[in-house]
CSV table of C-alpha atoms and ligand atoms in Angstrom, one decimal:
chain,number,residue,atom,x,y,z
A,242,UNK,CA,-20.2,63.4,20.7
A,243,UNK,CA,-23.8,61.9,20.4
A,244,UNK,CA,-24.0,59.5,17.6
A,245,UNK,CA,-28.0,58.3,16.7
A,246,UNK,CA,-28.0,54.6,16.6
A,247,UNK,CA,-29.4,53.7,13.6
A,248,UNK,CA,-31.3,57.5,13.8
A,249,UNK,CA,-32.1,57.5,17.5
A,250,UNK,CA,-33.5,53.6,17.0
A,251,UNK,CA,-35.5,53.7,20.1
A,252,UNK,CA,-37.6,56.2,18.9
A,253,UNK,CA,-38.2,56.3,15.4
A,254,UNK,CA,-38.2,53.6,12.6
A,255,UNK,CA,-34.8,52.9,12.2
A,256,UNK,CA,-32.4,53.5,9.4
A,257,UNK,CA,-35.5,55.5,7.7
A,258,UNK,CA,-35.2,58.9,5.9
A,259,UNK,CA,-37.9,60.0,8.8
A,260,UNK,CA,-35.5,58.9,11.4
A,261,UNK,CA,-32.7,60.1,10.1
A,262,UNK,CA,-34.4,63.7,9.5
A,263,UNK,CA,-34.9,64.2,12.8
A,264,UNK,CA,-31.9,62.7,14.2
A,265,UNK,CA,-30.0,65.0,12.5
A,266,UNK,CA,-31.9,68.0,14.3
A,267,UNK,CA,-30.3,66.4,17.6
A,268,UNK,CA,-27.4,64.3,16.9
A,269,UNK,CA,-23.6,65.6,16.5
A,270,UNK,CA,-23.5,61.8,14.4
A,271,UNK,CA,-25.9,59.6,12.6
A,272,UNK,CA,-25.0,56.0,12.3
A,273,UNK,CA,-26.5,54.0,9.5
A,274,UNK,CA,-25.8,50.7,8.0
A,275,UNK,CA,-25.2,49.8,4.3
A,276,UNK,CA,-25.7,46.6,2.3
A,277,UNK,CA,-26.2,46.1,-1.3
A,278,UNK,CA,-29.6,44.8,-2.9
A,279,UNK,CA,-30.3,42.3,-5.7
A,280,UNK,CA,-30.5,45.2,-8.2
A,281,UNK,CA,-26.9,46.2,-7.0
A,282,UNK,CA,-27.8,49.5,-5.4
A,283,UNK,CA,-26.4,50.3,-2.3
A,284,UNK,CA,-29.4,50.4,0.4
A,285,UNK,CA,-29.7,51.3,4.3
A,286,UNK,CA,-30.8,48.3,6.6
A,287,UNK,CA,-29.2,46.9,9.3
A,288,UNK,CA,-29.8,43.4,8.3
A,289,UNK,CA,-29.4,41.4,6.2
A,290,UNK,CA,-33.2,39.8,5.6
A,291,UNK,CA,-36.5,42.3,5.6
A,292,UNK,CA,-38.1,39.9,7.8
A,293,UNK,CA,-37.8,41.7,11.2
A,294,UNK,CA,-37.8,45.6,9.5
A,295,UNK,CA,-40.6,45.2,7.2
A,296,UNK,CA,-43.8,43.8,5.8
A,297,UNK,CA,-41.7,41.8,3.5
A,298,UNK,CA,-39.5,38.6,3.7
A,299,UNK,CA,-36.7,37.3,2.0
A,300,UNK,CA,-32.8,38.4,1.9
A,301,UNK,CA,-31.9,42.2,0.7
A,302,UNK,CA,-29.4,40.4,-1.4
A,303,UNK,CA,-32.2,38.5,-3.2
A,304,UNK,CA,-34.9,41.8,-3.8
A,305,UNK,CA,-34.5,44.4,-6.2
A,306,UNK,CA,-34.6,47.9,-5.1
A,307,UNK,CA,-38.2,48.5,-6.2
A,308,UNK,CA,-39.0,45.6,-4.2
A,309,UNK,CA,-37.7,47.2,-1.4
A,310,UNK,CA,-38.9,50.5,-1.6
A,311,UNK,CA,-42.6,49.1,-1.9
A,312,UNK,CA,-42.0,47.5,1.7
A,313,UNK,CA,-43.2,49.1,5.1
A,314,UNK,CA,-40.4,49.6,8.1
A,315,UNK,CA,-42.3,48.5,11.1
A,316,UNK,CA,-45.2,49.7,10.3
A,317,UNK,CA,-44.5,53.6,10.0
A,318,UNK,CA,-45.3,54.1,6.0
A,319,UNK,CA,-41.5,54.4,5.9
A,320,UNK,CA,-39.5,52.9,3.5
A,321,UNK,CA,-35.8,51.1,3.0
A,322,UNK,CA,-33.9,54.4,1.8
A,323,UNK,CA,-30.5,54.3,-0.6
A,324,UNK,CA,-27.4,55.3,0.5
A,325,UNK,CA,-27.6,58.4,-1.8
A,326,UNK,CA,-30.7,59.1,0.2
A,327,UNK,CA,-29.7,59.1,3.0
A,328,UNK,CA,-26.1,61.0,2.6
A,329,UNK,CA,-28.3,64.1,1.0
A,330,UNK,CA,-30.7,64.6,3.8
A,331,UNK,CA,-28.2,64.7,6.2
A,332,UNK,CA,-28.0,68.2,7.4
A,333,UNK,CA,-23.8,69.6,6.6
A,334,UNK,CA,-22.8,70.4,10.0
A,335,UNK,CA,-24.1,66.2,11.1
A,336,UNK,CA,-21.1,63.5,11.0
A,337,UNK,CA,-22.0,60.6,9.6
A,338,UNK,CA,-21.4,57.1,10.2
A,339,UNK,CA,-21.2,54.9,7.5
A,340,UNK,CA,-20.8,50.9,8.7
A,341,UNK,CA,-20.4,48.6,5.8
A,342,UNK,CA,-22.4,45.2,7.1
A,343,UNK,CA,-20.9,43.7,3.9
A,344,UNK,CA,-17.6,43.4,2.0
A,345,UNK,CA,-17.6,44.5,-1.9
A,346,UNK,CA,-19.8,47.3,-1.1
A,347,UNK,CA,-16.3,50.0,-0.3
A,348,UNK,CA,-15.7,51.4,-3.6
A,349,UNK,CA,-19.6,52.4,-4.2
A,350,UNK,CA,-19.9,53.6,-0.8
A,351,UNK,CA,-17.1,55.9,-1.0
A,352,UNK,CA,-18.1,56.9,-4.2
A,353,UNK,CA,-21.3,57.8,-2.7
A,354,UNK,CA,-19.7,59.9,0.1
A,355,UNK,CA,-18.7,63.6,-0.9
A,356,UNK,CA,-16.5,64.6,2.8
A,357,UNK,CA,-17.0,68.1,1.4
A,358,UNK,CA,-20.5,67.7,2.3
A,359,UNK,CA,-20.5,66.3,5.5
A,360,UNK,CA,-17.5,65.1,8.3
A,361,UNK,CA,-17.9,61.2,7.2
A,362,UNK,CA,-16.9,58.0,9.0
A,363,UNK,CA,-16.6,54.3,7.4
A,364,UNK,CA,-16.9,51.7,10.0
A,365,UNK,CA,-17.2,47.8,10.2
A,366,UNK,CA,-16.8,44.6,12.1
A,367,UNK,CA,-15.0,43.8,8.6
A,368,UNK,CA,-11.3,43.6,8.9
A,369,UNK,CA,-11.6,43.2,4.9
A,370,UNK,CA,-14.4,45.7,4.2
A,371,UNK,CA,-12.0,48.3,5.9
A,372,UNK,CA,-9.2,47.6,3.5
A,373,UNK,CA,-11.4,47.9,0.7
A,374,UNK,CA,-12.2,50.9,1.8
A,375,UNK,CA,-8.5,52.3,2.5
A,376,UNK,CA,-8.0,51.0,-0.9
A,377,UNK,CA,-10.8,53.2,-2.6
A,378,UNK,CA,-9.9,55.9,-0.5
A,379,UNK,CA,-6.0,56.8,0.9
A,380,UNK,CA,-7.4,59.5,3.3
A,381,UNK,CA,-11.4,59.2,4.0
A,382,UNK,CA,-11.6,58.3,7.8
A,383,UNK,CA,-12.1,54.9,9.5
A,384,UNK,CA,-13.1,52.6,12.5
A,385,UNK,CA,-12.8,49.4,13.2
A,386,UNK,CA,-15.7,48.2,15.3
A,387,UNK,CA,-14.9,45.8,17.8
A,388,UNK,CA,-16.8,43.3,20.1
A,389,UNK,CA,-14.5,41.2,22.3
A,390,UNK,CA,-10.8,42.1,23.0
A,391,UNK,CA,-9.6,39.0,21.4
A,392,UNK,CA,-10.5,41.2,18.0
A,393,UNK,CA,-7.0,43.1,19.4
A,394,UNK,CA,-9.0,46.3,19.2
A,395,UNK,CA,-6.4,49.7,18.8
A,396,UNK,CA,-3.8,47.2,17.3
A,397,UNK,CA,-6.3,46.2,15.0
A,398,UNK,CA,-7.7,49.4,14.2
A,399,UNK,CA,-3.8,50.7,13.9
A,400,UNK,CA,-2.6,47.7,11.5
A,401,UNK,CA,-6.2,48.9,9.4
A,402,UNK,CA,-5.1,53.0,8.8
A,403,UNK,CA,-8.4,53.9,11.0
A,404,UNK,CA,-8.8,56.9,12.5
A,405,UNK,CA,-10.9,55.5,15.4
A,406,UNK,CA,-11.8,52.0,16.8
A,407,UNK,CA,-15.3,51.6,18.0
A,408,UNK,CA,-15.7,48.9,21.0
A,409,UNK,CA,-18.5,47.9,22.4
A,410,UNK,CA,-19.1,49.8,25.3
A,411,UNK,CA,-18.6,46.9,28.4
A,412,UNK,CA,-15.0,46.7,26.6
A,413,UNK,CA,-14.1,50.2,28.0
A,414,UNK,CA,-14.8,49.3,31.5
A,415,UNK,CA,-12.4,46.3,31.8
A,416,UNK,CA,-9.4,47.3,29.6
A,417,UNK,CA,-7.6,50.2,28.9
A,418,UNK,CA,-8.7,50.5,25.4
A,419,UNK,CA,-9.5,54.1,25.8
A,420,UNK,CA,-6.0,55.1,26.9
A,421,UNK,CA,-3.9,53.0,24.9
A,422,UNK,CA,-6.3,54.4,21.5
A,423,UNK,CA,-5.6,57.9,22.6
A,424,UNK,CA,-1.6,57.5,22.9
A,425,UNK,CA,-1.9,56.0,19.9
A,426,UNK,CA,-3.5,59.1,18.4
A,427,UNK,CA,-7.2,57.5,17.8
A,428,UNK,CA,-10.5,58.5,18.5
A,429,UNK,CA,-13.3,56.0,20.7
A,430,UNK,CA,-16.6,55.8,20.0
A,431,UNK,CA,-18.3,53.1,22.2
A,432,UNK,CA,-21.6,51.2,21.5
A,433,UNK,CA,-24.5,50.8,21.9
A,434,UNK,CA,-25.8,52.9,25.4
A,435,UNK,CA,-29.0,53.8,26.4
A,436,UNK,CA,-28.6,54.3,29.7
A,437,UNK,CA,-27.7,57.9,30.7
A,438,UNK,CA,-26.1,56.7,33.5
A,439,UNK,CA,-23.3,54.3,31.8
A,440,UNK,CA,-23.1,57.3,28.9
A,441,UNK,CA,-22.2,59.5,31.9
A,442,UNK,CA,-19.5,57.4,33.2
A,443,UNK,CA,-18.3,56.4,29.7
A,444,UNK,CA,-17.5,59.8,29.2
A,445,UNK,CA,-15.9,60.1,32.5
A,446,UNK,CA,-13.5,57.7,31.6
A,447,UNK,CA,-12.9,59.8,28.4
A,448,UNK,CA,-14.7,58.5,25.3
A,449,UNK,CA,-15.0,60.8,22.3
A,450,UNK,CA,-18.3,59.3,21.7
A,451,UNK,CA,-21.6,57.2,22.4
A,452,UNK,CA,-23.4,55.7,19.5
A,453,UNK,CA,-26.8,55.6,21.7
A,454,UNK,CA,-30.9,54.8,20.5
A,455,UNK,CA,-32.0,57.5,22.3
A,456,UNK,CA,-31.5,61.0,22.3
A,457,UNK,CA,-29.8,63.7,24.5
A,458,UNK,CA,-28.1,61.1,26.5
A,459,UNK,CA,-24.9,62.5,26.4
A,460,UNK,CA,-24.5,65.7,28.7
A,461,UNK,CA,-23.8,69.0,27.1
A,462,UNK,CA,-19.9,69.5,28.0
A,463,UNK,CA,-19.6,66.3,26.0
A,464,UNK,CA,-21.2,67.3,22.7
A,465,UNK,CA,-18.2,69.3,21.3
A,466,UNK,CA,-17.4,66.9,17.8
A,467,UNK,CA,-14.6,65.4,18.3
A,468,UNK,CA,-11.6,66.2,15.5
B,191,LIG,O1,-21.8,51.3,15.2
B,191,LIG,C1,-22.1,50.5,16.2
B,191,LIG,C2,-23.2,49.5,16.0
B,191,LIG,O2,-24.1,50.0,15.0
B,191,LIG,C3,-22.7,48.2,15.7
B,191,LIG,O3,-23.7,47.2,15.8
B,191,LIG,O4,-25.3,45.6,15.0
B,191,LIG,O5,-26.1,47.8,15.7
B,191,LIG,O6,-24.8,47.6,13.6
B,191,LIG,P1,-25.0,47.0,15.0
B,192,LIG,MG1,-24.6,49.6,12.9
């Protein structure tokens, strides 16, 4: 499974409705991430000020959403979408991968999320933001995204109710992560690749997918969607 960073990051303005559009065209996944503005609305930017992303400065947590929506994402005439935005131009047959940057955000996002309409996906560094979502949700699907092994990836991810556990991708190389997940019955979806090369052997070694910036990365015998 290909899963667009961010909507193919590398090569559109990321986390945009524009981006996302045409990622979906080419991506068995998006991945997009969520925080919540001063007006409370639940908005798409990876982090957590406006300075690097936009025209703008200051803290997403301090600007309103129509202060938001009047800046410019790196320069494209894009501008910082809504979750609800972004979940309905997502075409139906496109997973999507919803990482919560923030805890307190759970219950809206899953609210948000209608699984009928597309295969969803709640990730997040947050230990805490994943039981929130557990807890406003017994059955929509998890990961726990990991950096280091001393997060205890798969035992992690298992003591969490997650479906999958998402390591960063150098993690996969020097431990068993993938093996021990799949005994364990979960999925692994390993970040962030570019290089078609280290995608290659990352599915070699078994991976069920590769959040990547750039698209067709992943070769075609690997783009089945994994269950
Ligand atoms: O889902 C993997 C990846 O998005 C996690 O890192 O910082 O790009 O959100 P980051
Ligand atoms: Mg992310």
């Amino acid at each position: 499974m290909e899963i667009a960073h961010r909507g193919y990051a590398a090569e559109a303005p990321e986390n945009t409705l524009a981006a996302l559009r045409r990622a979906g065209r080419h991506a068995d996944a998006v991945e997009i991430d969520v925080r919540r503005c001063g007006s409370g609305d639940l908005v798409v930017i990876h982090d957590a000020e406006v300075d690097r992303l936009t025209d703008g400065t200051g803290r997403v947590a301090d600007l309103s959403l129509a202060e938001l929506e009047a800046l410019d994402v790196l320069g494209s005439g894009e501008s910082i979408p809504t979750l609800a935005e972004v979940l309905s131009i997502v075409p139906a047959d496109v997973a999507i991968n919803v990482e919560l940057k923030e805890t307190g955000i759970a219950t809206d996002a899953v609210e948000a999320i209608d699984p009928a309409e597309n295969p969803v996906i709640v990730s997040s560094f947050s230990e805490r933001a994943l039981r929130e979502t557990r807890a406003a949700s017994a059955s929509i699907p998890t990961a726990y995204l990991a950096d280091r092994l001393r997060d205890r990836p798969v035992t992690t991810a298992v003591e969490l109710d997650c479906r999958c556990v998402h390591p960063r991708f150098a993690l996969c190389f020097y431990s068993p992560i993938i093996s021990r997940a799949h005994d364990l019955g979960l999925g692994v979806n390993a970040w962030t690749v570019d290089d078609p090369l280290v995608v290659r052997a990352l599915c070699r070694l078994g991976v069920d997918g590769v959040v990547t910036d750039r698209s067709g990365v992943v070769p075609d015998r690997y783009r089945t969607v994994a269950d």
